[in-house]
GROMACS .gro file of C-alpha atoms in nm:
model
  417
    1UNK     CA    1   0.000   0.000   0.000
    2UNK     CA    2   0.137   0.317  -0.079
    3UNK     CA    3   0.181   0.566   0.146
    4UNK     CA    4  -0.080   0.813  -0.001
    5UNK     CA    5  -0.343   0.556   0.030
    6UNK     CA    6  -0.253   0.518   0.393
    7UNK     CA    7  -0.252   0.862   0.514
    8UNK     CA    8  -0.585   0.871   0.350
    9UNK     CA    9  -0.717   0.597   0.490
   10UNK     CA   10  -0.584   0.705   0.859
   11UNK     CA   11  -0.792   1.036   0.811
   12UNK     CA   12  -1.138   0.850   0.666
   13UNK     CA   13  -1.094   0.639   0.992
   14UNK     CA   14  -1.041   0.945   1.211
   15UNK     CA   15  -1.343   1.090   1.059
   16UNK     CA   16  -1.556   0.803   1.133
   17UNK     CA   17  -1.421   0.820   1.497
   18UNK     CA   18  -1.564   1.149   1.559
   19UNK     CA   19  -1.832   1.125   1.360
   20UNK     CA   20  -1.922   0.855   1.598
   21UNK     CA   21  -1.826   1.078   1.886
   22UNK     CA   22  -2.002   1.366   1.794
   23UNK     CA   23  -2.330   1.135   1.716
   24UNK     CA   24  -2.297   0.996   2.044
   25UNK     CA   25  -2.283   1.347   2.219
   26UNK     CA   26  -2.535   1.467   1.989
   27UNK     CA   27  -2.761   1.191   2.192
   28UNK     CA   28  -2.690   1.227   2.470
   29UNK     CA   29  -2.747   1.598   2.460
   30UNK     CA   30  -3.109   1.511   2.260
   31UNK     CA   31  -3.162   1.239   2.505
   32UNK     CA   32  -3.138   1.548   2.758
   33UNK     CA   33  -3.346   1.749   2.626
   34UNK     CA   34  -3.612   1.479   2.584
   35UNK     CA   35  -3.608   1.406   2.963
   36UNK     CA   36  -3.664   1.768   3.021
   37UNK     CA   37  -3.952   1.786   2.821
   38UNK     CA   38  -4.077   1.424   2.935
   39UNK     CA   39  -4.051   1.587   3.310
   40UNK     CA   40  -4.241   1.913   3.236
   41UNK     CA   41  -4.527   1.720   3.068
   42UNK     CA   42  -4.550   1.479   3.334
   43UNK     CA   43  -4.529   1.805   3.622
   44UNK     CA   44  -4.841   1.920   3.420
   45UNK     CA   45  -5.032   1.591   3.417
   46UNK     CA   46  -4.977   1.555   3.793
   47UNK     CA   47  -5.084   1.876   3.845
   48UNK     CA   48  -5.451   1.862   3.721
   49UNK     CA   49  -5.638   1.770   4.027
   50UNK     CA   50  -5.954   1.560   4.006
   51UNK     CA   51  -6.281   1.747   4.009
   52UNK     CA   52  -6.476   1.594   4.316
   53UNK     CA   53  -6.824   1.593   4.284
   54UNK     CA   54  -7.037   1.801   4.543
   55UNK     CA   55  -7.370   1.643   4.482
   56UNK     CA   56  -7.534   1.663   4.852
   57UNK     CA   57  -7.613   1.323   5.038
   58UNK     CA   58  -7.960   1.293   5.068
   59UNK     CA   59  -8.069   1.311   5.438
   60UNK     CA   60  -8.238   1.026   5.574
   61UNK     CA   61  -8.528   1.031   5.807
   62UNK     CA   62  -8.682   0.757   6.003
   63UNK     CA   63  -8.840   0.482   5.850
   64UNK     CA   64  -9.161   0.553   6.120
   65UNK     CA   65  -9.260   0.812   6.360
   66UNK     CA   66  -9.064   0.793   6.675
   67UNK     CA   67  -9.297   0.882   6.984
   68UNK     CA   68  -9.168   1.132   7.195
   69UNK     CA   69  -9.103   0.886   7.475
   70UNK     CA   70  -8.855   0.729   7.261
   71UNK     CA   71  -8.668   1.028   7.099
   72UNK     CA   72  -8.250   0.978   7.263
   73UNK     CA   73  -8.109   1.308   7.338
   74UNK     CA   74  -7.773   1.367   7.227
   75UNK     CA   75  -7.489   1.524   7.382
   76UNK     CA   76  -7.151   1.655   7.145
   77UNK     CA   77  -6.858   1.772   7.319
   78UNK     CA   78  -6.677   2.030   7.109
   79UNK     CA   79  -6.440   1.854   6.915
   80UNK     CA   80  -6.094   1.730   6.983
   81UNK     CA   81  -5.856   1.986   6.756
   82UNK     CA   82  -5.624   1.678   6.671
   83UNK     CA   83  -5.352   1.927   6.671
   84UNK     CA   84  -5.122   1.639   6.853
   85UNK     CA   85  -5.203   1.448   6.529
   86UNK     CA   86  -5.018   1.689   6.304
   87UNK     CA   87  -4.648   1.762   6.158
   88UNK     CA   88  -4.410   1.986   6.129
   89UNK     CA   89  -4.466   2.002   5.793
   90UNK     CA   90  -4.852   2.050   5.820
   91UNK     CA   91  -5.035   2.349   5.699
   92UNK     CA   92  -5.219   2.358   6.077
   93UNK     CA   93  -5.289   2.685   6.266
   94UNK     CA   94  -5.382   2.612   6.638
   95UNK     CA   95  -5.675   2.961   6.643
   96UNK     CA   96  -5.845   2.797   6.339
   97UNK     CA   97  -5.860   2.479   6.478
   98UNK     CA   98  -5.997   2.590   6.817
   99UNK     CA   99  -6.277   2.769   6.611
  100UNK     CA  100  -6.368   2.453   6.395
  101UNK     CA  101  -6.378   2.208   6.718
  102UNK     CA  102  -6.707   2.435   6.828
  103UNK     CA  103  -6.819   2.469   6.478
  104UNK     CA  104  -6.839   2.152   6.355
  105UNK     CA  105  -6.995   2.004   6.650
  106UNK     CA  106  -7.249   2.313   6.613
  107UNK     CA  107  -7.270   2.191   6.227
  108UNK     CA  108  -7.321   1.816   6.290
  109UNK     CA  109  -7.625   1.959   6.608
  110UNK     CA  110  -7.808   2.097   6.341
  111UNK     CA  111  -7.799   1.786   6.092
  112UNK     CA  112  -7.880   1.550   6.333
  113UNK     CA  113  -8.177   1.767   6.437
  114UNK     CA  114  -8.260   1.829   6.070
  115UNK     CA  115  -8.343   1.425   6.020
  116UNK     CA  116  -8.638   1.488   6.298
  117UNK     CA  117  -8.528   1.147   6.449
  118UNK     CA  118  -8.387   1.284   6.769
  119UNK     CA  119  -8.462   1.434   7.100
  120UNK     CA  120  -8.256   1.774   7.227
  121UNK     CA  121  -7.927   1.775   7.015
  122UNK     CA  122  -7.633   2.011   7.252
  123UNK     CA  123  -7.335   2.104   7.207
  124UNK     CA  124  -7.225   2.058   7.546
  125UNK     CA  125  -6.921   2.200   7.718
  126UNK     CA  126  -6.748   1.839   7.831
  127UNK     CA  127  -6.827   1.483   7.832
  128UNK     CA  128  -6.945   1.472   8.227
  129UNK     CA  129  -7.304   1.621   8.097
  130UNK     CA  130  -7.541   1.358   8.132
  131UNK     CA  131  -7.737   1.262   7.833
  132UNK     CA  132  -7.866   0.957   7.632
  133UNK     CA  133  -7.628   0.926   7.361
  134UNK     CA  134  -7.276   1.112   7.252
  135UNK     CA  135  -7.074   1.202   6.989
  136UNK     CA  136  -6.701   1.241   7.056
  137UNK     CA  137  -6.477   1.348   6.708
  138UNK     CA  138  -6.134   1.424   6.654
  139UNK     CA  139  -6.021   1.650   6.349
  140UNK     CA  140  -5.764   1.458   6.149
  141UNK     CA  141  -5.764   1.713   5.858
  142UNK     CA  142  -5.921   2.012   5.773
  143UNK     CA  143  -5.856   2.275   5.497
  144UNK     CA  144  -6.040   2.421   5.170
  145UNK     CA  145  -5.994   2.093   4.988
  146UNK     CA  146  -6.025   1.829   5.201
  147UNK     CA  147  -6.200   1.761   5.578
  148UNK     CA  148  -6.142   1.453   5.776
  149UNK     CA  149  -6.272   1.362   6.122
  150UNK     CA  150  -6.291   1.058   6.334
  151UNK     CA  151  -6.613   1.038   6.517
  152UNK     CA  152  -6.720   0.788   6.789
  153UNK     CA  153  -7.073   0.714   6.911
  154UNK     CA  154  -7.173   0.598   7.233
  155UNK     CA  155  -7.478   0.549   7.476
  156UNK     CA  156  -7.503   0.635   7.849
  157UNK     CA  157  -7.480   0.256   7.923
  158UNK     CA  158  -7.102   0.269   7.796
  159UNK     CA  159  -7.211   0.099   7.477
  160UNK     CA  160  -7.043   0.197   7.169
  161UNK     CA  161  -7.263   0.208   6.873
  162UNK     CA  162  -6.985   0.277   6.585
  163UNK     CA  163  -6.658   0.430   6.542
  164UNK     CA  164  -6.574   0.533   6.201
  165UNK     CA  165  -6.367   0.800   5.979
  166UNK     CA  166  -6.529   1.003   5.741
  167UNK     CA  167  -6.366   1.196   5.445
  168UNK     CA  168  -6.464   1.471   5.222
  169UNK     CA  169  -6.231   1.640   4.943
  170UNK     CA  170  -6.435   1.958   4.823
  171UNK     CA  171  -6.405   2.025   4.394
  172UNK     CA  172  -6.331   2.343   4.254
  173UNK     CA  173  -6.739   2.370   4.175
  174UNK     CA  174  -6.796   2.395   4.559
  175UNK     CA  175  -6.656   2.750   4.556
  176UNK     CA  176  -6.763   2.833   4.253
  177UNK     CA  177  -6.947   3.192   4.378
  178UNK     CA  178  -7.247   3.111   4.093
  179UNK     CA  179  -7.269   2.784   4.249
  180UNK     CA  180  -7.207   2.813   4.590
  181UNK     CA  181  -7.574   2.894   4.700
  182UNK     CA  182  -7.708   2.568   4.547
  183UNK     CA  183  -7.448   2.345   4.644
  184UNK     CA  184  -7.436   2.449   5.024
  185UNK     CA  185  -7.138   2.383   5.224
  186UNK     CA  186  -6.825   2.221   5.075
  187UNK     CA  187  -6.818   1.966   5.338
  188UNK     CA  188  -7.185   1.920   5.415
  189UNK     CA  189  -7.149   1.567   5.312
  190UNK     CA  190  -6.954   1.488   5.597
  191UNK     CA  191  -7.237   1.598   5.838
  192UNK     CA  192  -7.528   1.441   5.630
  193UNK     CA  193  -7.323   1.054   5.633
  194UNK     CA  194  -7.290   1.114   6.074
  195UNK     CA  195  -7.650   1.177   6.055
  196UNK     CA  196  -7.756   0.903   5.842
  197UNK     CA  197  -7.505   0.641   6.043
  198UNK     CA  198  -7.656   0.784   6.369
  199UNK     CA  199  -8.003   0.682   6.220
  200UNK     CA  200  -7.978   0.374   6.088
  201UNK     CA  201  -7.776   0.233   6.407
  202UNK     CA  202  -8.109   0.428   6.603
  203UNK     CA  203  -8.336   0.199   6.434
  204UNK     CA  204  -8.163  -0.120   6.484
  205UNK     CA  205  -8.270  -0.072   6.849
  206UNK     CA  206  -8.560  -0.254   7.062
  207UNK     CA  207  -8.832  -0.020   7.201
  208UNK     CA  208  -8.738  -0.168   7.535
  209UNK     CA  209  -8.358  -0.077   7.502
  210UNK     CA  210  -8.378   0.275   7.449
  211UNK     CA  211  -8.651   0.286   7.737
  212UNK     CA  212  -8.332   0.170   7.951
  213UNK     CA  213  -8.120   0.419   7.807
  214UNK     CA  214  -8.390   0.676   7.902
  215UNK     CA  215  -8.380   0.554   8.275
  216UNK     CA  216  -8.049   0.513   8.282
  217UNK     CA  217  -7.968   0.887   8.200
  218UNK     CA  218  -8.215   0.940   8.463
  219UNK     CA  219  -8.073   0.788   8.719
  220UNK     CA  220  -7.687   0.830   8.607
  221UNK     CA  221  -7.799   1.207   8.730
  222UNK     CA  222  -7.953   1.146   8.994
  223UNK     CA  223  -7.674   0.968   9.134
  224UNK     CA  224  -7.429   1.289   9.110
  225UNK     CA  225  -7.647   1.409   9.367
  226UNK     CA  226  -7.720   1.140   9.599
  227UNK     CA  227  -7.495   0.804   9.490
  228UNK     CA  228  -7.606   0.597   9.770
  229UNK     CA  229  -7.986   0.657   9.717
  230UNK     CA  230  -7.929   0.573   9.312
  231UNK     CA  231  -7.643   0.350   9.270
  232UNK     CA  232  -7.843   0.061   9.386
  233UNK     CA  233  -8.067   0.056   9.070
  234UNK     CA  234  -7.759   0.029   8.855
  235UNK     CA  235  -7.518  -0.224   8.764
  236UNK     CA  236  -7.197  -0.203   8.569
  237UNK     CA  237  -7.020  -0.519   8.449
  238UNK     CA  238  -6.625  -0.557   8.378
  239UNK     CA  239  -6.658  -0.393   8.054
  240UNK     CA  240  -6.808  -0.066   8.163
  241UNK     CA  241  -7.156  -0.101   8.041
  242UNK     CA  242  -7.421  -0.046   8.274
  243UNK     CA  243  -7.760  -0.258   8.265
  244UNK     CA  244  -8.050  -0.154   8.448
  245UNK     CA  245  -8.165  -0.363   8.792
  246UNK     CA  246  -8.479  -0.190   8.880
  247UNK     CA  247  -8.658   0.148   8.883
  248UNK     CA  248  -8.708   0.348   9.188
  249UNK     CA  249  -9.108   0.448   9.292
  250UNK     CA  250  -9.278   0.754   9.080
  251UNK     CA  251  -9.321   0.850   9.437
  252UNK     CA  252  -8.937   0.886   9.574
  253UNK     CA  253  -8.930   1.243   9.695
  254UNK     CA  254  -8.573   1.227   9.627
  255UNK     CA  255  -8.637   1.139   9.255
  256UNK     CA  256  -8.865   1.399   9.197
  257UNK     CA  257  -8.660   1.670   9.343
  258UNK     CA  258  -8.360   1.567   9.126
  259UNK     CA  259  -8.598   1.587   8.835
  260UNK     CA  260  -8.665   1.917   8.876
  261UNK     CA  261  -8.315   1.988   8.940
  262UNK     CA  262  -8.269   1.827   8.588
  263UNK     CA  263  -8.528   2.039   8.454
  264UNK     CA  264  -8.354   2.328   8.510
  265UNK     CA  265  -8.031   2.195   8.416
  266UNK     CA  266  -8.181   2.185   8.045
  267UNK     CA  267  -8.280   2.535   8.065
  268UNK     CA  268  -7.891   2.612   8.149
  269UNK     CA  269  -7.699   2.383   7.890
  270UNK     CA  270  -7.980   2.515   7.617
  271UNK     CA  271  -7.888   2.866   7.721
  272UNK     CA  272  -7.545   2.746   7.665
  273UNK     CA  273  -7.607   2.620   7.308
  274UNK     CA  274  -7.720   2.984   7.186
  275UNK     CA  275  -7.447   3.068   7.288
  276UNK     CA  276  -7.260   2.775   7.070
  277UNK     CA  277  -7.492   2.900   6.825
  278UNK     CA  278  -7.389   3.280   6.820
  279UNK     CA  279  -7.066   3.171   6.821
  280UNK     CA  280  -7.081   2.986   6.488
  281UNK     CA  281  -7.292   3.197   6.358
  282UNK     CA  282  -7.044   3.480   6.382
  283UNK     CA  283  -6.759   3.284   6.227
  284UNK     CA  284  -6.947   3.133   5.931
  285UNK     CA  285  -6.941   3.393   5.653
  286UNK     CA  286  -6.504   3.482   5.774
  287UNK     CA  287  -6.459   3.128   5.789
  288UNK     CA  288  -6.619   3.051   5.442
  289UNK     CA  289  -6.451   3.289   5.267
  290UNK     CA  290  -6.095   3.173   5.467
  291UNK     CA  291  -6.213   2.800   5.289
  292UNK     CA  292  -6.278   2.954   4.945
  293UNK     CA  293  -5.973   3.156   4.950
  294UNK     CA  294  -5.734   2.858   5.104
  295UNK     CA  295  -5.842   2.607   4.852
  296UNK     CA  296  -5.652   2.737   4.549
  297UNK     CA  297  -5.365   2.810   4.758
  298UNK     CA  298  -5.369   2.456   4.936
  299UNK     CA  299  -5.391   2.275   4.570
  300UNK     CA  300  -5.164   2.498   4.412
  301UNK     CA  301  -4.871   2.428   4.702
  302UNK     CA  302  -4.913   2.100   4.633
  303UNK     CA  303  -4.913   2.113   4.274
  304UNK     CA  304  -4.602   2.349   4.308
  305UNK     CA  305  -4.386   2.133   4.575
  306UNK     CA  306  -4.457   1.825   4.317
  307UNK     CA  307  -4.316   1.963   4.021
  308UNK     CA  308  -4.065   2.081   4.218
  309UNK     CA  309  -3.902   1.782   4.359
  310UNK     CA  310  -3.934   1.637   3.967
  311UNK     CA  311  -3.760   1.894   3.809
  312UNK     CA  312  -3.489   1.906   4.095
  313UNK     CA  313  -3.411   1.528   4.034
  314UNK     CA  314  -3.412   1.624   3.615
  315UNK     CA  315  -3.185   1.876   3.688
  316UNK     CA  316  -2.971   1.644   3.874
  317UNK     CA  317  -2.982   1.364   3.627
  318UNK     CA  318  -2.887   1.597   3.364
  319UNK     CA  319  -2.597   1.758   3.541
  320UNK     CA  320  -2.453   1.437   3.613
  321UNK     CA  321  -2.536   1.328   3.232
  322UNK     CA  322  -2.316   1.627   3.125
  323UNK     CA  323  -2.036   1.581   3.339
  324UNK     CA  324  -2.029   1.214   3.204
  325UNK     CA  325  -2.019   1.335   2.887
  326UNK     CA  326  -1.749   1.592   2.944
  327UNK     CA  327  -1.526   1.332   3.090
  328UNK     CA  328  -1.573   1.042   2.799
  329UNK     CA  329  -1.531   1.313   2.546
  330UNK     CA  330  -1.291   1.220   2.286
  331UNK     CA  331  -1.317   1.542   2.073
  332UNK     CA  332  -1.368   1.898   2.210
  333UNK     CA  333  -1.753   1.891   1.972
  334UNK     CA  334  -1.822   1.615   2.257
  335UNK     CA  335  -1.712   1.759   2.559
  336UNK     CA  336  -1.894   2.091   2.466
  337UNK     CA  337  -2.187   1.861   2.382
  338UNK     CA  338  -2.143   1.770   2.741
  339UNK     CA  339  -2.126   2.102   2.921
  340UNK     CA  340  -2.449   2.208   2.741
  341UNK     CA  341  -2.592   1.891   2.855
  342UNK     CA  342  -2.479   2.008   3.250
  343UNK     CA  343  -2.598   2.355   3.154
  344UNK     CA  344  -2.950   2.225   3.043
  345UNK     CA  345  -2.945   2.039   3.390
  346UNK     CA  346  -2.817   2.326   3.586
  347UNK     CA  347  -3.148   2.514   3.455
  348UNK     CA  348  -3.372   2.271   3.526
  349UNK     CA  349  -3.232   2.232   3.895
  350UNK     CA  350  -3.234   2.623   3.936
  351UNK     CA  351  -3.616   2.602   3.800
  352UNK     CA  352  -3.686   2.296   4.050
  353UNK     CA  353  -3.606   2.512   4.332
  354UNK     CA  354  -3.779   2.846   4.242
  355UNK     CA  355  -4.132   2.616   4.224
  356UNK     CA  356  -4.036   2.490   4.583
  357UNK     CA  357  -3.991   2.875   4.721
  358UNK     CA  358  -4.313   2.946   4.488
  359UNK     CA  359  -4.476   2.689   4.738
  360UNK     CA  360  -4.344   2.809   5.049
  361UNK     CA  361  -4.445   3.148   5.009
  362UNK     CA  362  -4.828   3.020   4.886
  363UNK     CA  363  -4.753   2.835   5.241
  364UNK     CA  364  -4.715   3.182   5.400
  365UNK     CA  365  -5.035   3.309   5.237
  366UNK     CA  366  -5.203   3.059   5.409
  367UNK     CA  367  -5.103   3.166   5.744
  368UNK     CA  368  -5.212   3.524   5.696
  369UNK     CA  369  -5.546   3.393   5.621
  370UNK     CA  370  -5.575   3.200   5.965
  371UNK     CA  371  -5.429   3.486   6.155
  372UNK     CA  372  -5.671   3.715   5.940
  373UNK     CA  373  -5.961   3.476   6.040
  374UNK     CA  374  -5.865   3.530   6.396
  375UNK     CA  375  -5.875   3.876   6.380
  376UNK     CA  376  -6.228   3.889   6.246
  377UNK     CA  377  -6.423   3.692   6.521
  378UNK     CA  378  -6.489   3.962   6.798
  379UNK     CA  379  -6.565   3.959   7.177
  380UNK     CA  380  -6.795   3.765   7.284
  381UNK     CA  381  -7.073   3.870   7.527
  382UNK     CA  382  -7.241   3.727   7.788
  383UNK     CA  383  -7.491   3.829   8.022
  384UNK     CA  384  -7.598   3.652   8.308
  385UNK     CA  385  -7.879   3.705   8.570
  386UNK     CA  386  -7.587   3.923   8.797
  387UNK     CA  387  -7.366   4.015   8.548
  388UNK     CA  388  -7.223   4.073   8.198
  389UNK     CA  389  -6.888   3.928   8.094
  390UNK     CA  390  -6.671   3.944   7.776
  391UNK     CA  391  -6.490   3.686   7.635
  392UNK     CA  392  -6.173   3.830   7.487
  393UNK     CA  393  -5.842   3.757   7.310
  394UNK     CA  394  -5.744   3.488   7.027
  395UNK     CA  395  -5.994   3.243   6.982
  396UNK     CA  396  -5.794   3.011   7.146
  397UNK     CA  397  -5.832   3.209   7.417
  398UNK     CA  398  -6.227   3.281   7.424
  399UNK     CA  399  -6.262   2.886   7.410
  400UNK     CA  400  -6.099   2.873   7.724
  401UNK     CA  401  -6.284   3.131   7.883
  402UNK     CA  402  -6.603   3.003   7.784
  403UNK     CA  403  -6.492   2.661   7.878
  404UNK     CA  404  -6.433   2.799   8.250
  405UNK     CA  405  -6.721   3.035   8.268
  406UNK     CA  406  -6.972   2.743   8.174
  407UNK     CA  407  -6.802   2.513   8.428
  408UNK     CA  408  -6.845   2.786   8.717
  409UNK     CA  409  -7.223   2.823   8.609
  410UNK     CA  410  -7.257   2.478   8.623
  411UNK     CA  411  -7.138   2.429   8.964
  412UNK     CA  412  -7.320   2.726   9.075
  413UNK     CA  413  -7.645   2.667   8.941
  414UNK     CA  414  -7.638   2.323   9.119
  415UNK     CA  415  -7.579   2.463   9.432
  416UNK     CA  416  -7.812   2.671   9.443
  417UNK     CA  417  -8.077   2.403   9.442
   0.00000   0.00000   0.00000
């Protein structure tokens, strides 16, 4: 071979070497681009959130008129803020959460007394008020889009009827302003399914059993007052339910003076319930508006933080994909190949972390709303038969008050009888 045919064939086969280099940095710089695209197209399929229906639960009623001798009153404690339940991390402000345990147990008294198949539905200020039935809850979750609580039902005999969570994620129709009047509250649902679980465990008792329950209350009363007279008629087994031995005489003077004792102890805890009521009432329209307003904000951290992390670990991928192809490079085409490659990756990182701050500061927004809600529920005030008094601060605070104040009027208003 001469030597002209050599050197010529040296330089095709150097061609073909970086042709074949600057192929395979051309790919791996498409392949780059690719993934970016493939990540932002996925970040905007994630981030459509399902439209959840709001279509209102029917309420259901009893099956057949309930005489009045057979209507079970029912006692709710304010609910348990579940603020022990939350992280670090969770969007959770304590003075909304204070407000919401009152409301919602106001919300669910007014559904349950809606279905017409119960006696007196309270709010009542703590689980030693005696009364047929009660409804403890716990708030797992609450915000514009979703609401989760735990509730647990139980009789004055220590019988649990049901424990059970219940979960409602509110669609962008449910605060849609044109809609809003017809579809009622976001979360109304939630309400309407305790009501109808309430009812249908109701009818699944005897006539006879909830005439015990009836007594029982009666006498579970009586016996604050005078345990040795009452205790005898009762009976509680190892597992804390209590069964009914025998009734005491229509006659007992002692019986019929704790009755009317009871009498006016219903006047008291109803007096206590308007004020539940006012209460609620106040907060509804600021706390709607703090739902509506939250909802977008909630969905659209969420959406923000997710394309976030993906386009962090893209950006990662493709830095490391450059520097790869920097450091296989054979021909300087390849290793520039490869910086743009770490460049592509170095913008996708930097946009990764601007959507993360983009969520934290929609996370900030939130907060001013619950301190804003805060600021909009005003003094509360009370007047009694000897004097007036105002419930003040945070609503964290007021709950306390009003916790303490019933508590005192309690204790008085049994003492003075």
């Amino acid at each position: 071979m001469s030597i002209e045919r050599l050197r010529a064939f040296k330089l095709e086969i150097n061609a073909e070497e970086q042709i074949n280099s600057l192929s395979k940095s051309n790919t791996l710089f498409t392949c780059s681009i690719f993934l970016y695209l493939l990540i932002l197209c996925a970040s905007s399929i994630a981030s459509v959130d399902k439209i959840t229906s709001s279509t209102p639960i029917q309420l259901i009623t009893p099956t057949y008129p309930i005489p009045e001798n057979l209507l079970l009153d029912i006692g709710i404690p304010t609910l348990n803020d579940g603020l022990y339940l939350s992280d670090d991390d969770d969007l959770v402000f304590p003075e909304v959460r204070y407000a919401e345990s009152i409301y919602f147990a106001n919300q669910l008294a007014k559904m349950l007394e809606k279905s017409g198949a119960w006696g007196a539905v309270r709010v009542i200020p703590n689980d030693e008020v005696v009364t047929d039935v009660f409804i403890k809850g716990v708030i797992l979750h609450s915000d514009g889009e979703r609401l989760s609580l735990e509730i647990s039902v139980s009789d004055i005999s220590g019988r649990k009827w049901f424990s059970k969570k219940y979960t409602k994620v509110a669609g962008r129709l449910a605060y849609d302003r044109k809609m809003r009047s017809s579809l009622g509250d976001p979360f109304q649902n939630v309400f309407t399914q305790i009501a109808n679980d309430m009812l249908i465990t109701r009818e699944q008792l005897a006539d006879e059993n909830v005439e015990q329950l009836r007594s029982i209350s009666e006498l579970k009363f009586a016996e604050k007052f005078s345990p040795k007279a009452f205790s005898e008629y009762m009976k509680t087994d190892k597992k804390g339910v209590t069964r009914l031995e025998r009734l005491p005489a229509k006659e007992d003077s002692l019986l019929q003076r704790v009755t009317k004792i009871r009498q006016r102890d219903y006047i008291y805890i109803d007096t206590m319930q308007d004020y539940y009521d006012s209460f609620s009432q106040q907060m509804h329209f600021a706390y709607q508006d703090y739902r509506a307003a939250t909802y977008d904000s909630v969905v659209r951290s969420r959406q923000l933080d997710r394309q976030g992390n993906k386009r962090i670990i893209a950006g990662i991928g493709s830095i490391l994909a450059g520097i790869y192809g920097r450091t296989q490079a054979e021909t300087r085409l390849a290793s520039d190949a490869g910086s743009a490659t770490a460049a592509v990756g170095g913008f996708i990182l930097k946009s990764g972390l601007e959507k993360k701050q983009q969520a934290a500061s929609f996370d900030e927004s939130i907060a001013e709303m619950g301190s804003s809600l805060e600021s909009e529920i005003a003094p509360q005030v009370i007047a009694l038969e000897d004097q007036t008094i105002t419930l003040t601060g945070t609503v964290r605070a007021q709950y306390d008050q009003w916790q303490s104040l019933m508590e005192k009027i309690y204790i008085k208003e049994r003492g003075s009888l």
